[in-house]
PDB file of N, CA and C in Angstrom:
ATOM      1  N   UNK A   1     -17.701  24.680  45.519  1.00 79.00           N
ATOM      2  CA  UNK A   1     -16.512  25.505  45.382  1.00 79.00           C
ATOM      3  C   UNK A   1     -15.506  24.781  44.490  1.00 79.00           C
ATOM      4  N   UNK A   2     -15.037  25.882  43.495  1.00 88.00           N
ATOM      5  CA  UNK A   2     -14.220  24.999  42.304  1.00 88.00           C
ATOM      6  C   UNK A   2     -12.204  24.831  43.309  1.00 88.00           C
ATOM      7  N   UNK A   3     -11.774  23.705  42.789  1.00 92.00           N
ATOM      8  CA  UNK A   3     -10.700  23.021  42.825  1.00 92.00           C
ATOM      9  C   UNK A   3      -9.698  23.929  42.541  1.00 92.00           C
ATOM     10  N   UNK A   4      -9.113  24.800  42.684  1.00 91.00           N
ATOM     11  CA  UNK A   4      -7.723  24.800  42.369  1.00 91.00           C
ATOM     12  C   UNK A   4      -6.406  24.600  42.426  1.00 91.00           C
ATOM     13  N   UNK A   5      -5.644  24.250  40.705  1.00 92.00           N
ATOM     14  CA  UNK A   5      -4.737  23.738  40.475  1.00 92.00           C
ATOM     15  C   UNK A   5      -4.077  24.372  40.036  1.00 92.00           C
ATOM     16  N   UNK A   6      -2.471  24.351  40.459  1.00 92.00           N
ATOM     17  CA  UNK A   6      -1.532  25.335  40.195  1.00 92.00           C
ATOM     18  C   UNK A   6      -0.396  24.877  39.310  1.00 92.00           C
ATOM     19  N   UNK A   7      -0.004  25.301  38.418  1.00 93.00           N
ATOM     20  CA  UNK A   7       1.308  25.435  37.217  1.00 93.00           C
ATOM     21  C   UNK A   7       1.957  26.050  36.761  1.00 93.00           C
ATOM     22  N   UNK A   8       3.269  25.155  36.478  1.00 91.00           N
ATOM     23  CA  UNK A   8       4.366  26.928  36.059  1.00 91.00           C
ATOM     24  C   UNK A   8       4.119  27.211  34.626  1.00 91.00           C
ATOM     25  N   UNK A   9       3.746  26.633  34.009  1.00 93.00           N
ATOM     26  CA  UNK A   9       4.142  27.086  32.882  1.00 93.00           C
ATOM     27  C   UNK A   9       2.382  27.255  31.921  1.00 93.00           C
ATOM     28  N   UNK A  10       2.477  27.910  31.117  1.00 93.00           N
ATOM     29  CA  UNK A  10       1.388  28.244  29.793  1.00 93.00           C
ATOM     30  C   UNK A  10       1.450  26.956  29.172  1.00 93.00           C
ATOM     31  N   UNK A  11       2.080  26.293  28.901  1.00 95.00           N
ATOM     32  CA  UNK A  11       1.750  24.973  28.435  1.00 95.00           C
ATOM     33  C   UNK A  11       1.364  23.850  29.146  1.00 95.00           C
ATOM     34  N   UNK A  12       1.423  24.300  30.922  1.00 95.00           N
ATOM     35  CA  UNK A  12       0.982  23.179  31.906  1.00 95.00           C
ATOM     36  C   UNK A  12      -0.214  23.499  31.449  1.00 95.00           C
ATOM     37  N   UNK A  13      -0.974  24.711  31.389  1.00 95.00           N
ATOM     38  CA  UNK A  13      -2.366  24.979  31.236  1.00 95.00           C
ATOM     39  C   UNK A  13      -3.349  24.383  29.781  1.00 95.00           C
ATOM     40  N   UNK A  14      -2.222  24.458  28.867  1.00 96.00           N
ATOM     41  CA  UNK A  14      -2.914  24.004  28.054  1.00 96.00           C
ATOM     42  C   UNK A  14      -3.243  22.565  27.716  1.00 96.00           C
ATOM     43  N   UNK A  15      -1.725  22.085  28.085  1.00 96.00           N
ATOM     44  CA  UNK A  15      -1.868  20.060  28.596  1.00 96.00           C
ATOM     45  C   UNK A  15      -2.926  19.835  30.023  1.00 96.00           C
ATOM     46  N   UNK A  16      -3.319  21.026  30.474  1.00 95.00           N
ATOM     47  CA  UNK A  16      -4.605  20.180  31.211  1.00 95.00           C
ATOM     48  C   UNK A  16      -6.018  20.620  30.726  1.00 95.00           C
ATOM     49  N   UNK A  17      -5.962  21.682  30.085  1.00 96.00           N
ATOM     50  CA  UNK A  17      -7.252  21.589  28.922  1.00 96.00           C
ATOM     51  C   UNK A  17      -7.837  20.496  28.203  1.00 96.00           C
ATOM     52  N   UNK A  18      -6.204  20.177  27.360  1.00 97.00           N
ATOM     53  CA  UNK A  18      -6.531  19.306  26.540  1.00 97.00           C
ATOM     54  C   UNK A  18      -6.724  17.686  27.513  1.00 97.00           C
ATOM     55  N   UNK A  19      -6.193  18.023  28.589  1.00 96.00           N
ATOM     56  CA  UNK A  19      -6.696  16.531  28.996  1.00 96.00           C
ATOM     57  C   UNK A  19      -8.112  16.004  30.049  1.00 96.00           C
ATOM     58  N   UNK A  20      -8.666  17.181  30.143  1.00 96.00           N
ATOM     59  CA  UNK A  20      -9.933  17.442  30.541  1.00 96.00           C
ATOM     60  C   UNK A  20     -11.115  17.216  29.446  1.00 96.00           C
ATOM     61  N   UNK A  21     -10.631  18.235  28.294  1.00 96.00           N
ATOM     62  CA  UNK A  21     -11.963  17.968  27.490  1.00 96.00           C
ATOM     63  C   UNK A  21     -11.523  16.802  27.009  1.00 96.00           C
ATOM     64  N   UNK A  22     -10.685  15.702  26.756  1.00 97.00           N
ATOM     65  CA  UNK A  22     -10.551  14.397  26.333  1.00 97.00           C
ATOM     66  C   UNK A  22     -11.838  13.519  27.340  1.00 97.00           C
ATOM     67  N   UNK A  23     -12.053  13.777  28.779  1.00 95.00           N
ATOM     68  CA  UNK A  23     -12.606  13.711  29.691  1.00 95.00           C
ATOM     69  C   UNK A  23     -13.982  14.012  29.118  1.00 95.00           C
ATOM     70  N   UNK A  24     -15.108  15.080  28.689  1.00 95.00           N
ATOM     71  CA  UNK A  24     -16.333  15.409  28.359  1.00 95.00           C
ATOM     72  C   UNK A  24     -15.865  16.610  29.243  1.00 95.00           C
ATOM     73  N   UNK A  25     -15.108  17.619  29.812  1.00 96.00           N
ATOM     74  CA  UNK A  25     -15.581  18.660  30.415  1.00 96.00           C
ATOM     75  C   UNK A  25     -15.206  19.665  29.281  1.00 96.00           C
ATOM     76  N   UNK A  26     -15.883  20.851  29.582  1.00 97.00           N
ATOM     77  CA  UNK A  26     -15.735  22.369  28.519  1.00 97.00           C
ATOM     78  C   UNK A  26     -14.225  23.192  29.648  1.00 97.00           C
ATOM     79  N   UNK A  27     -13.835  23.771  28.469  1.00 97.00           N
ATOM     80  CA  UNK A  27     -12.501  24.532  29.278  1.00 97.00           C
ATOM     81  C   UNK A  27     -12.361  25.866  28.542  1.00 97.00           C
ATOM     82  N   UNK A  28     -12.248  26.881  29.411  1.00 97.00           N
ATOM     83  CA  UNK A  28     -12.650  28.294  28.978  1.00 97.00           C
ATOM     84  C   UNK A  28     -10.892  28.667  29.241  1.00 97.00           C
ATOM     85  N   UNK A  29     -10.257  29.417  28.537  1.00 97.00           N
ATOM     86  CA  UNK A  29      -8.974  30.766  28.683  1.00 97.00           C
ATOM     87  C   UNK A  29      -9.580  31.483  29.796  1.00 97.00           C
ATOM     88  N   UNK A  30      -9.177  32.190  30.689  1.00 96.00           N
ATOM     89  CA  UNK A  30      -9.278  33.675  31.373  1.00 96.00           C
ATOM     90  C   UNK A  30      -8.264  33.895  32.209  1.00 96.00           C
ATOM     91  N   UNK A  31      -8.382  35.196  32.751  1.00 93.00           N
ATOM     92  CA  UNK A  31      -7.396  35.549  33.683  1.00 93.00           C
ATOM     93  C   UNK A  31      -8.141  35.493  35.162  1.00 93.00           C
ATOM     94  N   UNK A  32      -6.751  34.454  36.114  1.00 91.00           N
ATOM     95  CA  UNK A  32      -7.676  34.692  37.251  1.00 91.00           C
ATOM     96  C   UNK A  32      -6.997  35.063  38.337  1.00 91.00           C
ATOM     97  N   UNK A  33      -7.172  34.728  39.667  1.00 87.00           N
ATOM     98  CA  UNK A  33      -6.246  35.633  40.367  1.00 87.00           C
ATOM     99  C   UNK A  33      -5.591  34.521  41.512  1.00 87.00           C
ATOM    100  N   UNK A  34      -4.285  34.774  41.900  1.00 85.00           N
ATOM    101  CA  UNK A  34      -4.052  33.671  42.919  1.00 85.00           C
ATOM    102  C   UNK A  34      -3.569  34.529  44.086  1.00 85.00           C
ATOM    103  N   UNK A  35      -3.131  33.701  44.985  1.00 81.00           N
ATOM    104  CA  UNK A  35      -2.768  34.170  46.585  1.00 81.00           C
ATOM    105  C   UNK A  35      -1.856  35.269  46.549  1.00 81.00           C
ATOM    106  N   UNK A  36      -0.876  35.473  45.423  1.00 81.00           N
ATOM    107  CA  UNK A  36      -0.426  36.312  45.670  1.00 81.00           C
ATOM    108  C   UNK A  36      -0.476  37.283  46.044  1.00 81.00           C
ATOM    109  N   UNK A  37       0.489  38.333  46.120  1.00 80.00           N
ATOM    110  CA  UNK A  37       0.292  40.197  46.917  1.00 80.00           C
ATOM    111  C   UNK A  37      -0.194  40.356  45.437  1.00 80.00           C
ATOM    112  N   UNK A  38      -1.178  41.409  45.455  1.00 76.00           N
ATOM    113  CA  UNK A  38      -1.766  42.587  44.767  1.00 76.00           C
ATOM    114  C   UNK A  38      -0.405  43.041  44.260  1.00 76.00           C
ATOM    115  N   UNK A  39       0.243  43.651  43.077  1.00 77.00           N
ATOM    116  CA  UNK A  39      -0.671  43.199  41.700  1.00 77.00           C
ATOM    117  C   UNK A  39      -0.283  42.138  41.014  1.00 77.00           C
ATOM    118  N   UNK A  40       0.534  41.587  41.652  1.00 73.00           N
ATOM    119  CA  UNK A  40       0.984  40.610  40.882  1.00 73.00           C
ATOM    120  C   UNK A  40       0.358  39.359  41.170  1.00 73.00           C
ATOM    121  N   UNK A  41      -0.942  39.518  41.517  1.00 82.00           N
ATOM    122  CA  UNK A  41      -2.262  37.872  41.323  1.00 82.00           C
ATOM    123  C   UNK A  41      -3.378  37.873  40.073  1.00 82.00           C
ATOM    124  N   UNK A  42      -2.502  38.447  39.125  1.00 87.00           N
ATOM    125  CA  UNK A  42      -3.841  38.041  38.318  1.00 87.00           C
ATOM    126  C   UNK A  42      -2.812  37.183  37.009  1.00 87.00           C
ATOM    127  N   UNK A  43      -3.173  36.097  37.369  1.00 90.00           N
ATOM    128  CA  UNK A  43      -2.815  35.181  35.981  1.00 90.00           C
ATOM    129  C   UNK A  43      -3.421  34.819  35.237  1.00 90.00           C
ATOM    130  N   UNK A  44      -3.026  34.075  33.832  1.00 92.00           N
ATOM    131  CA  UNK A  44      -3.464  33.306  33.150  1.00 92.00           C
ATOM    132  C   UNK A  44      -3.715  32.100  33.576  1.00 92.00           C
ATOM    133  N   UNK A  45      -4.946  31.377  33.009  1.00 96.00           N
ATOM    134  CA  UNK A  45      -5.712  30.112  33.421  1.00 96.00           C
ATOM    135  C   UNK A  45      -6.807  29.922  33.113  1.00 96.00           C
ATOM    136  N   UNK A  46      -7.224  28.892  33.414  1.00 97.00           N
ATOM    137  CA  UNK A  46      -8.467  28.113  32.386  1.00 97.00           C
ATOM    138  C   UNK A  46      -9.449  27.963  33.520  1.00 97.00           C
ATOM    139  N   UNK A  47     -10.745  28.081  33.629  1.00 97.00           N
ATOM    140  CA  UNK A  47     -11.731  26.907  34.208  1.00 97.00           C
ATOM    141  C   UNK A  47     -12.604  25.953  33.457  1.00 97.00           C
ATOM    142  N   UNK A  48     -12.584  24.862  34.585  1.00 97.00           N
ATOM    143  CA  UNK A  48     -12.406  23.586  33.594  1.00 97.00           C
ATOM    144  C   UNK A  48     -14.558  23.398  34.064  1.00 97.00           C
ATOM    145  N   UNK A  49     -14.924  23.164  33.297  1.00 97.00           N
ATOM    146  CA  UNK A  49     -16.304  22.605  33.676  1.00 97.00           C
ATOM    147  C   UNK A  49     -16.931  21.218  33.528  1.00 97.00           C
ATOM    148  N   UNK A  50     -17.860  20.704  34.358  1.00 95.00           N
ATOM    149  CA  UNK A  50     -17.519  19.513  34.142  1.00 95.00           C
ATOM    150  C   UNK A  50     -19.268  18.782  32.923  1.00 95.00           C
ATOM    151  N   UNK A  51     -19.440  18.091  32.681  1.00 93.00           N
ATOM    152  CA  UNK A  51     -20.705  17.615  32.264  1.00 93.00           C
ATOM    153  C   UNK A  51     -21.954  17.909  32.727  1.00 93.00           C
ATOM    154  N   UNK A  52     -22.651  18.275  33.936  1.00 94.00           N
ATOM    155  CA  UNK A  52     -22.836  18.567  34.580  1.00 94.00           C
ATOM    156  C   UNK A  52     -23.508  20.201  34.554  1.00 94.00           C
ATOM    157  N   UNK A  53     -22.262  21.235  33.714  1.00 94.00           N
ATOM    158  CA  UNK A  53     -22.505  22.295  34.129  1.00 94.00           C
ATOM    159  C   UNK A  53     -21.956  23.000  35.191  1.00 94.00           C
ATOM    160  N   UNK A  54     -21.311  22.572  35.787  1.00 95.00           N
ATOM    161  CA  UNK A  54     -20.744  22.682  37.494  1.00 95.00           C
ATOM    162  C   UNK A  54     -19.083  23.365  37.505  1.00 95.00           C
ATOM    163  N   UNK A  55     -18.982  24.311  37.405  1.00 96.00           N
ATOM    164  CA  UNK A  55     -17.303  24.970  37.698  1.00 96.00           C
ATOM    165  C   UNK A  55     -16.670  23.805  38.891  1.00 96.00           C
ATOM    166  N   UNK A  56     -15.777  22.923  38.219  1.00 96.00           N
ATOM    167  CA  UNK A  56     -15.048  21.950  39.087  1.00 96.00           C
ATOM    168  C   UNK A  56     -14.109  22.820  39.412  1.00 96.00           C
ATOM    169  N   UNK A  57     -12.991  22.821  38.349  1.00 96.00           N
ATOM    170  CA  UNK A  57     -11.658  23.388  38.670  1.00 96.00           C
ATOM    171  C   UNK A  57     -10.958  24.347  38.374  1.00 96.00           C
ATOM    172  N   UNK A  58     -10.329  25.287  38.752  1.00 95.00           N
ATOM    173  CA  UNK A  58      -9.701  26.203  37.785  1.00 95.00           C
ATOM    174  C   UNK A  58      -8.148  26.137  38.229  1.00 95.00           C
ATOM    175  N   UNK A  59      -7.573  26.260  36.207  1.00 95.00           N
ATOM    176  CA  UNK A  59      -6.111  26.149  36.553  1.00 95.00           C
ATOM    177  C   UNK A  59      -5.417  27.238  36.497  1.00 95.00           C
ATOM    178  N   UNK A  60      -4.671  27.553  37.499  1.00 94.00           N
ATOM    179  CA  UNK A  60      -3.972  28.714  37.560  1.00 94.00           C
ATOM    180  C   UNK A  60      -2.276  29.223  37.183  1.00 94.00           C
ATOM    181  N   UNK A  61      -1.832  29.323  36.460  1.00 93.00           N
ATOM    182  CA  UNK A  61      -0.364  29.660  36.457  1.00 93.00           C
ATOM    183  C   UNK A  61       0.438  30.779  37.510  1.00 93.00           C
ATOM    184  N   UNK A  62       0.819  30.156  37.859  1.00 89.00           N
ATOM    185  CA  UNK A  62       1.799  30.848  39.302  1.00 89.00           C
ATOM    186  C   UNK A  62       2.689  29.873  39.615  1.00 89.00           C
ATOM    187  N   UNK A  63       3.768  30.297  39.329  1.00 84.00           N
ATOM    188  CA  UNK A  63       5.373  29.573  39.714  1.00 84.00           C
ATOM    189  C   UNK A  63       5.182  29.673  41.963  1.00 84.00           C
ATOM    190  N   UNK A  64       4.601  30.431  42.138  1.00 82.00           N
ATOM    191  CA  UNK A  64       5.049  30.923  43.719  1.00 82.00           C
ATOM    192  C   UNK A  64       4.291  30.078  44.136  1.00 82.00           C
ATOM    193  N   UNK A  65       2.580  30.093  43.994  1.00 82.00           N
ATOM    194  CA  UNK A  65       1.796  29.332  44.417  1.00 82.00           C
ATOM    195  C   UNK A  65       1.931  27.423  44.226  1.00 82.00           C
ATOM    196  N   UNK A  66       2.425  27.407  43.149  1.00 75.00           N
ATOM    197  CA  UNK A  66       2.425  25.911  42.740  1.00 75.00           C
ATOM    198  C   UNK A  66       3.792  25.458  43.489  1.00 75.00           C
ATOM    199  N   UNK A  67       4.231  26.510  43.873  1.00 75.00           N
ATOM    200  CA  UNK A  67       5.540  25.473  44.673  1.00 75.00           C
ATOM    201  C   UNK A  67       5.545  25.510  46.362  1.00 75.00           C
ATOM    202  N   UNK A  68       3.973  25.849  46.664  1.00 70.00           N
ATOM    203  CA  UNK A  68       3.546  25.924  48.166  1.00 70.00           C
ATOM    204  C   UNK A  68       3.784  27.548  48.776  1.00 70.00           C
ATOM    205  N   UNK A  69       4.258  29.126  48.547  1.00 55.00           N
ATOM    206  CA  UNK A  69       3.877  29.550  48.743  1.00 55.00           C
ATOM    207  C   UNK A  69       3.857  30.858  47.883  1.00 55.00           C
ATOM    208  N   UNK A  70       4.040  32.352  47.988  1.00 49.00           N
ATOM    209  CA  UNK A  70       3.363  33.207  47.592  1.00 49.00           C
ATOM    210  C   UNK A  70       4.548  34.105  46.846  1.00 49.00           C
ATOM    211  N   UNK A  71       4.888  34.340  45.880  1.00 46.00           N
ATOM    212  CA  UNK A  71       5.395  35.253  45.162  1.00 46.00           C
ATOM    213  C   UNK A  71       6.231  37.121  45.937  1.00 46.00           C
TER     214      UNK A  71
END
């Protein structure tokens, strides 16, 4: 089961792209969904993969979630 990591901002997401594949993992764009209420859980975010092949982590943008709870 992949890791998730939460951030406020579109550029948290992209400073952990870039500091993953510095790492050897592949990092994909998509939209994914967090704890929030319906409709407002589908964010922007990356999953990060690792060498392996293996969905480690996915990063999620949500101001509500990343600050412990739900929007």
């Amino acid at each position: 089961m992949a890791t998730n990591i939460y951030v406020q901002k579109k550029s948290d997401v992209t400073r952990m792209i870039d500091e993953y594949r510095a790492h050897g993992y592949s990092a994909y764009r998509t939209r994914l969904t967090c704890s929030c209420e319906e409709p407002r859980n589908c964010r922007c975010g990356a999953i990060l993969i690792n060498n392996k092949g293996e969905h480690e982590y996915s990063v999620i943008r949500c101001k509500g979630c990343e600050k412990g709870g739900s929007l």
